[in-house]
Tab-separated table of C-alpha atoms in Angstrom:
chain	number	residue	atom	x	y	z
A	160	MET	CA	125.677	89.750	108.788
A	161	ASN	CA	125.172	86.333	107.233
A	162	ALA	CA	121.497	85.612	107.884
A	163	ALA	CA	118.729	83.722	106.146
A	164	LEU	CA	115.037	84.416	105.654
A	165	VAL	CA	113.131	81.315	106.757
A	166	PRO	CA	109.509	80.405	107.604
A	167	LEU	CA	108.428	81.370	111.091
A	168	ARG	CA	107.359	79.023	113.866
A	169	PRO	CA	104.527	80.273	116.160
A	170	THR	CA	106.514	79.959	119.390
A	171	VAL	CA	109.381	82.002	117.949
A	172	ALA	CA	106.963	84.648	116.706
A	173	ALA	CA	105.451	85.010	120.143
A	174	GLY	CA	108.862	85.590	121.732
A	175	LEU	CA	109.803	88.337	119.264
A	176	ILE	CA	106.426	90.009	118.991
A	177	GLU	CA	105.047	89.905	122.547
A	178	PRO	CA	107.313	92.619	124.032
A	179	LEU	CA	106.383	94.972	121.174
A	180	GLU	CA	102.699	94.167	121.605
A	181	ALA	CA	102.994	94.845	125.338
A	182	ASP	CA	104.446	98.336	124.823
A	183	GLY	CA	101.929	99.173	122.082
A	184	THR	CA	104.400	99.241	119.198
A	185	LEU	CA	102.670	96.321	117.452
A	186	VAL	CA	99.002	95.414	117.390
A	187	LYS	CA	98.264	92.485	119.674
A	188	ARG	CA	97.539	89.245	117.832
A	189	SER	CA	96.065	86.219	119.534
A	190	ARG	CA	98.285	83.172	119.402
A	191	GLU	CA	95.487	81.412	117.464
A	192	LEU	CA	95.504	84.146	114.811
A	193	LEU	CA	99.278	84.039	114.662
A	194	GLU	CA	99.176	80.288	114.075
A	195	MET	CA	96.537	80.718	111.343
A	196	GLU	CA	98.604	83.416	109.600
A	197	ILE	CA	102.044	81.947	110.199
A	198	ASP	CA	102.619	81.406	106.469
A	199	ARG	CA	102.613	85.199	106.018
A	200	PHE	CA	105.566	85.611	108.413
A	201	PHE	CA	109.262	85.154	107.822
A	202	VAL	CA	112.192	85.404	110.156
A	203	LEU	CA	115.778	86.397	109.871
A	204	GLU	CA	118.029	83.772	111.376
A	205	HIS	CA	121.697	84.221	112.296
A	206	ASP	CA	123.777	81.285	113.542
A	207	ARG	CA	120.515	79.349	114.067
A	208	VAL	CA	119.144	82.086	116.318
A	209	ILE	CA	115.991	83.951	115.278
A	210	ILE	CA	116.762	87.675	115.310
A	211	GLY	CA	113.765	89.221	113.538
A	212	CYS	CA	110.439	88.697	111.797
A	213	ALA	CA	108.080	90.443	109.387
A	214	ALA	CA	104.850	89.601	107.547
A	215	LEU	CA	103.349	90.340	104.144
A	216	TYR	CA	99.568	90.753	103.828
A	217	PRO	CA	98.408	91.135	100.206
A	218	PHE	CA	95.337	93.286	99.513
A	219	GLU	CA	93.396	94.342	96.463
A	220	GLU	CA	94.438	97.206	94.192
A	221	GLY	CA	97.986	95.870	93.806
A	222	MET	CA	98.840	96.708	97.409
A	223	ALA	CA	100.211	94.771	100.365
A	224	GLU	CA	100.953	95.528	103.985
A	225	LEU	CA	104.343	95.022	105.602
A	226	ALA	CA	103.353	94.162	109.187
A	227	GLY	CA	104.788	92.770	112.380
A	228	LEU	CA	108.352	93.866	111.674
A	229	ALA	CA	110.268	93.060	114.857
A	230	VAL	CA	113.997	92.690	115.541
A	231	HIS	CA	115.598	91.310	118.690
A	232	PRO	CA	117.094	94.214	120.703
A	233	ASP	CA	120.624	92.785	120.424
A	234	HIS	CA	120.441	93.032	116.621
A	235	ARG	CA	118.878	96.447	116.155
A	236	ARG	CA	120.895	99.035	114.245
A	237	LEU	CA	122.838	96.231	112.532
A	238	GLY	CA	120.718	96.008	109.374
A	239	ALA	CA	118.398	93.151	110.364
A	240	GLY	CA	115.239	95.231	109.990
A	241	GLU	CA	116.317	96.505	106.610
A	242	ARG	CA	117.141	92.979	105.415
A	243	LEU	CA	113.674	91.817	106.456
A	244	MET	CA	112.047	94.796	104.746
A	245	LEU	CA	113.981	94.179	101.525
A	246	ALA	CA	113.072	90.483	101.573
A	247	ILE	CA	109.386	91.344	102.043
A	248	GLU	CA	109.647	93.852	99.185
A	249	ALA	CA	111.177	91.171	96.954
A	250	ARG	CA	108.363	88.753	97.845
A	251	ALA	CA	105.798	91.472	97.104
A	252	LYS	CA	107.355	92.145	93.698
A	253	GLN	CA	107.219	88.419	92.899
A	254	ARG	CA	103.493	88.606	93.594
A	255	LYS	CA	103.162	91.592	91.223
A	256	ILE	CA	102.376	93.986	94.072
A	257	LYS	CA	102.951	97.598	93.050
A	258	ARG	CA	102.753	99.387	96.413
A	259	LEU	CA	103.697	98.339	99.913
A	260	PHE	CA	102.272	100.098	102.948
A	261	VAL	CA	102.957	100.124	106.678
A	262	LEU	CA	100.997	101.449	109.614
A	263	THR	CA	103.273	102.713	112.353
A	264	THR	CA	102.938	104.588	115.615
A	265	ARG	CA	106.636	104.926	116.475
A	266	THR	CA	108.994	104.249	113.591
A	267	ALA	CA	107.813	106.468	110.747
A	268	HIS	CA	111.266	108.044	110.384
A	269	TRP	CA	112.869	104.616	109.823
A	270	PHE	CA	110.465	103.761	107.006
A	271	ILE	CA	110.672	107.245	105.460
A	272	GLU	CA	114.472	106.926	105.335
A	273	ARG	CA	113.899	103.753	103.293
A	274	GLY	CA	111.639	105.247	100.654
A	275	PHE	CA	108.173	105.185	102.212
A	276	GLN	CA	106.065	108.328	102.020
A	277	ALA	CA	103.302	109.614	104.285
A	278	ALA	CA	99.805	109.082	102.918
A	279	PRO	CA	96.233	109.592	104.138
A	280	VAL	CA	94.220	106.689	105.542
A	281	THR	CA	91.990	106.990	102.462
A	282	SER	CA	94.875	105.689	100.324
A	283	LEU	CA	94.698	102.265	101.984
A	284	PRO	CA	92.866	99.428	100.229
A	285	ARG	CA	89.214	99.491	101.266
A	286	ARG	CA	89.391	96.195	103.206
A	287	ARG	CA	92.331	97.508	105.270
A	288	ARG	CA	90.854	100.976	105.645
A	289	ASP	CA	87.729	99.396	107.177
A	290	LEU	CA	89.957	97.801	109.856
A	291	TYR	CA	91.977	100.963	110.587
A	292	ASN	CA	91.988	101.682	114.341
A	293	LEU	CA	91.549	105.428	114.857
A	294	GLN	CA	92.551	105.148	118.531
A	295	ARG	CA	96.071	103.955	117.638
A	296	ARG	CA	96.564	106.963	115.335
A	297	SER	CA	98.954	104.991	113.164
A	298	GLN	CA	100.719	106.832	110.390
A	299	VAL	CA	100.138	105.415	106.924
A	300	LEU	CA	103.298	105.138	104.843
A	301	ILE	CA	103.417	103.846	101.278
A	302	LYS	CA	106.268	102.828	99.011
A	303	LYS	CA	106.041	102.223	95.286
A	304	LEU	CA	107.825	99.033	94.284
């Protein structure tokens, strides 16, 4: 797949993310918050069509969160998610981040197959740990970069 990682536009983000927010896979973000944080998101584009997005949220302690990873249903199982993850990892390394973490309720196996390991909530950076939603029961997965 010949695709490019490009900055995300808010309207595109909403179209990719909303279905996954609706089914509980992703945490709901207000459109205002999405617009404020749009510089953290990137998309994968193929033939000028947006097929996926992901965000990088740096934290203290040399850690960052890979969040909002979403791929259009027509492009799942074709490597788009992995390309986004690898691009986010490369960006994290450029920023001297040593560990990348994800919080997931449904796709732990996918991340584990790509080098993430299960970890307790206490391993999250304090600022992120304070925001952890116990009701979602997200699994914490961490990958050393």
